[in-house]
Amino acid sequence: MRGAIRLVGVGKSFGGTEAVREVSLDVAPGEFVTLLGPSGCGKTTLLRLLAGFETPDAGQVLISGRDVAGLPPHRRPVNTVFQHYALFPHQDVAGNVAFGLRMQKRPAAEIRDKVARALDLVQLAGYEARRVDELSGGQKQRVALARALVLEPEVLLLDEPLAALDAKLRAQMQVELKNLQERLQMTFVFVTHDRDEALIMSDRVAVMNAGRVEQEGAPDALYDRPRTRFVADFLGVRNLLHVRVLRIDEGLAQLEAGRLRFAARDDGGYRAGAETWVGVRPERVRLLAEGASEAGAEDGVVEDEIYLGDRTDWVVRAAGHALVVAESARGAQPRGRGERVRLLLPPEAVLRLADGDGV
Amino acid sequence: MTARRQALLLLVPAALTLFVLFVLPQALMFEASLGRRSAYGGIVHEWSFANYARALEPLYLGIFARSVGLAALTTGLCLALAWPVAWWIAFRVPQRHKSALLVLLVLPFWTSFLVRMYAWIVLLRTEGVVNAVGVAFGLPAFDLLYNDLAVLIGQVYGELPFMALPLYASMEKLDRRLLEAAADLGASPLRRLREIALPLTLPGIAAGAVLVFIPSLGAYLAPDLLGGAKGVYVGNLVQSQFAVARDAPFGAALSFVLALLVFVAVAAARRPLAAARGL
Amino acid sequence: MNRRGSGLGLFALLVYLFLYAPILVLAALSFNESRSSALWEGFTFAWYLKLLQNAQVMQALRTSLIVAFVSTVFSTVLGTAAALAFHRHRFRRGAAIEALFALPIVVPEIVIASSMVLLFAALSLRLGLLTVVLAHVAFSISYVVVVVRARLAGFDRTLEEAAMDLGAGPWRTLWTVTLPLCAPAILAGALLAFALSIDDYVITSFVAGVGSTTLPLQIYSMVRSGVSPEINAVSTLLLLATSLLLLAAHLLERGKPARLCAAPAGLGLALLAGPFLIGGPAAAAGEKVLNLYIWSNYIAPETLAKFEARHGVKVNVDLYDSNEALLAKLQAGNANYDVVCPSNYAVAILARQELLHPLDLTALPNLAHVDPAFLDRPHDPGNRLSIPYFWGTTGIAYRKSRTGPIDSWAALWEPRFKGRILMLDDARETLGIALLLSRDGHGVNETDERALRQAKELLLVQKPLVRTYNSADFDQVLLAGDVWLAQGWSGQFARAMDEDPDIEYVVPKEGSSFFLDSLAIPRGAPNPALGHAFLDFVMEPEIAAEICMTMRYSTPNRAARALLPAAIRDHPAIFPPPDVMNRVELLEDVGDATVLYDRLWTEVKSAR
Ligand SMILES: Nc1ncnc2c1ncn2[C@@H]1O[C@H](COP(=O)(O)OP(=O)(O)O)[C@@H](O)[C@H]1O
Ligand SMILES: [Mg+2]
């Protein structure tokens, strides 16, 4: 059980705002779990509930199988890498890293040893005597990490630790952090608002919206099958359509959104005559030349082109909707604005979504 | 829970000290203000509002008005002198000189107020330094001392840092980019002052005004030493009740009226403070 | 841009000049060879040497430093703790607690002072060092709270959370993270508390008692002889010491090596410690102490030294400026003095309240040397409670080259002296001479309301001519040339006449008042036997003569007068001729009319 986390119906509000509502979540020992969500959705609050800086209004928090209610932060077997690092400006690098060990009154030799090893781990060997305000952003980040890791916590909490870094350093640190976590076999609870970061690093992602966990799952599962409009939107399913189910036959649901008609694989959730939301993955939509006579294809006009290097997004107007279609760089053909095309929405591209936008 | 307990433990010693040394005495004062002077200058404990009725006689009301006037003038002048200086330190002076200049602002206050007042007498007297300089330039000697202007100079001198420091603190927090943005949007320096700098330093102005106005209301040394005791201010009046007339009950009643005035002044300063926070 | 910038800089420079002009003046005067501040006579270090020998000033400086140090430590600790509490927790009764902490800042000093006196009396706490320190702690706490809270407002809370996260408990977090990070603010708060304490006059003057005369109190009582260059010297030194300490703090904050900061810090601390090293301890343990509470400039330190040597005791001197201050201290019943010096009417009041210790006349053989004219007066029949010490008259001192001869109080109403007239700031003395001038046979102890109102009208008529009301250093104002005629007391004028032969003193023909100051032993004095010894000591002819020589007030001691040099013995201000003595009247307590006197005097002073 060492390093396991269990949240049961945890809630926390500040005055009128419910920052965290009825969150239940299980984290296995050694797992890398990411809390993903837009700013203000309650990620930091949830992390602070784990760390002990806030007390929940409702629910239970168990760490390593133990209910930690009433346990103050300094008695919890967790450590935090803070959002803006929170390095002590009046202590040097070694002082910062040694801080927790000194709190535990470890012998000086042991402290020296562990600090050196921790700095080694984050590739900052030799920086012991540096003042923290003389460090670069990346170095500060590593010191914060070393300071938390040196205590060998059962759970490491990281609050957007990479948010302040530039894109390149960030990509590098994502890999490093993931490797480190795998090597240490430590439970990481990682907070970010960056979808790609979450998908790259995590064993499991919990998408949060307005204080709730809307959906959790392994990155690929989550990506393949977002269940709510919010999650789909956040994971980059760009085409969200409100549809009416016309009928269901031969395992296909026939859908209608205004003048646009298309089919989806029936997963058992469609009801004839009902209305629902669906998402259409841009990369699964196919673009055909004008006049192509594929069954079910719709006529459309190219309205915009968004060049993204490895792929191109086309905005196509068809049957009154502006739909985004993504083509990988290899398959893409040059198209001009106003060019007529045909658009094919294969049933596999259509995902049924619950109306869970939280509003 | 521990945080609350710790906070309470930290707060209680100071709060208790202040309660015993400030709140209790005020209660005693109030009780005394309802009494009457005994023949030997003690307090006869009776319950009447006669002293308050007396405090509201025109003679004493006039003295209160005069004190309010002096305090208001002092506050205005301090603001006029301190604002530009604080601004200069906050925005025109290189970072490394700032703290030295701030220290220089308060350094004179490590000498006794009395000694400084006497130094002003030496400066202002008929055959004093200022007149000596003036005479050297062919000016006639003026009677600079023992008038209301001298009182005002002494008061402003004594209170200036209490205005300058809060002003500086509020300017320090002012985001320079706001001024640049205003300039970018075409605001003249004067408009920037009126639209940005003054409203945003309003908390400092209000804090400074409170810190200057209140002690000035109770001033009694400057009027005595520099004013030649030719005008009576509340401070002198209260002091003389305790130290000359030995009429502690009346002195206590006057003190309470003075305290009331102060609370009105502080309440008045709360509005701009609250408004400024709302910005 | 540049032009505007330099305009602002020039303005700032002028404001700094305004702030420093008086400081420069006092520093310069501390090197002035002349005692008077009116003229520059050359450079000297003499006042710094004299300062070291002035036991009273040095003692006051020590007291001030002790009070400031102790109260700074306490108020900084309490205030910092409270600021941290506010930072850590949002209290439920927040507004009430905030108001409590705002009290010392928003309640005027004079109100604080007078209410604390009532408190200490109610607690029957002996006025002295303890009460002074308590008062100073109380009024500085809030300032420390304000300064430290300002710093904590910008504090990054996650730093504390990081510490807790790393296993530090709430107290360790406070100690290892919060406190070190707000150390500059705590230091600033402490310096402010120190400055407030060392400068406080108003509150201290109300709550001080035995052995707690601080520097500002000492200075205030010394102004009777003008601020002496010694006071300028001690102020300059104090300023130098604090400047050095602030410089050290400044260097430290800028991250300069400790080695560099050590020099100014050490020098500053050495200057502050100086008074303790030079003066030595106040009283060795077990040594007997005589606590003397007396008017300022009423006895010379050399005279006291003789008494100390003869009896192997230490004399502790505290000073006051009015009988009312003395009465207030004795009536509060918690002062603990051995010998006090009330004027005749104050003796009467104290006698009626049974606040004086009956004298054992057999222990006072030197009473035989006192002129019988001053014995057995109505305020103390049979001298059972007091012995006469000094007497003096109220009269006019004038600059004869400017005014010509003066012999009447009416001169103080002459328009040609407009703006050149000084009157005592004293209801009894001013209304007194107005009563004498009314020619209806009123004396200076009149209590009839109509007569007093008429006298007030007379003073109102005079007011536009008056340059200043002053009963502290009136002689200095005359010497400095600000006025030509001054009402005042004989002894101080006698000293002024020594300095400037152009000054003459007269007791006008309409008559005047005189005062008789006595020595007495308060009831409950810790050491009445030593008190008797002191009373007898000052009545020894040689000693009484010495006191008269140094202080220039008139001695009632007949044998002593015979020992004085002719210049003093026949000095018109000190020992006026018999015809003068026939037209002066002793000031008596006027009982309930005191309130009327005060009110009328307030009316005069507040008139435009
Ligand atoms: N101490 C607090 N007091 C009041 N509201 C808070 C506090 N902390 C967080 N909130 C509110 O709770 C919500 C969630 O905040 P937070 O957990 O910081 O979001 P995230 O980290 O996901 O951006 C926000 O609406 C925020 O304003
Ligand atoms: Mg956050």
Short mmCIF file of C-alpha atoms and ligand atoms in Angstrom, two decimals, chain A residues 43-44 83 159-160 191, ligand 2:
data_model
loop_
_atom_site.label_atom_id
_atom_site.label_comp_id
_atom_site.label_asym_id
_atom_site.label_seq_id
_atom_site.Cartn_x
_atom_site.Cartn_y
_atom_site.Cartn_z
CA LYS A 43 -6.16 21.05 -9.59
CA THR A 44 -4.02 22.99 -7.15
CA GLN A 83 4.15 25.81 -8.88
CA ASP A 159 2.04 21.47 -9.36
CA GLU A 160 2.66 22.57 -12.92
CA VAL A 191 -0.74 18.75 -12.29
MG MG D 2 -2.93 25.94 -10.00
#
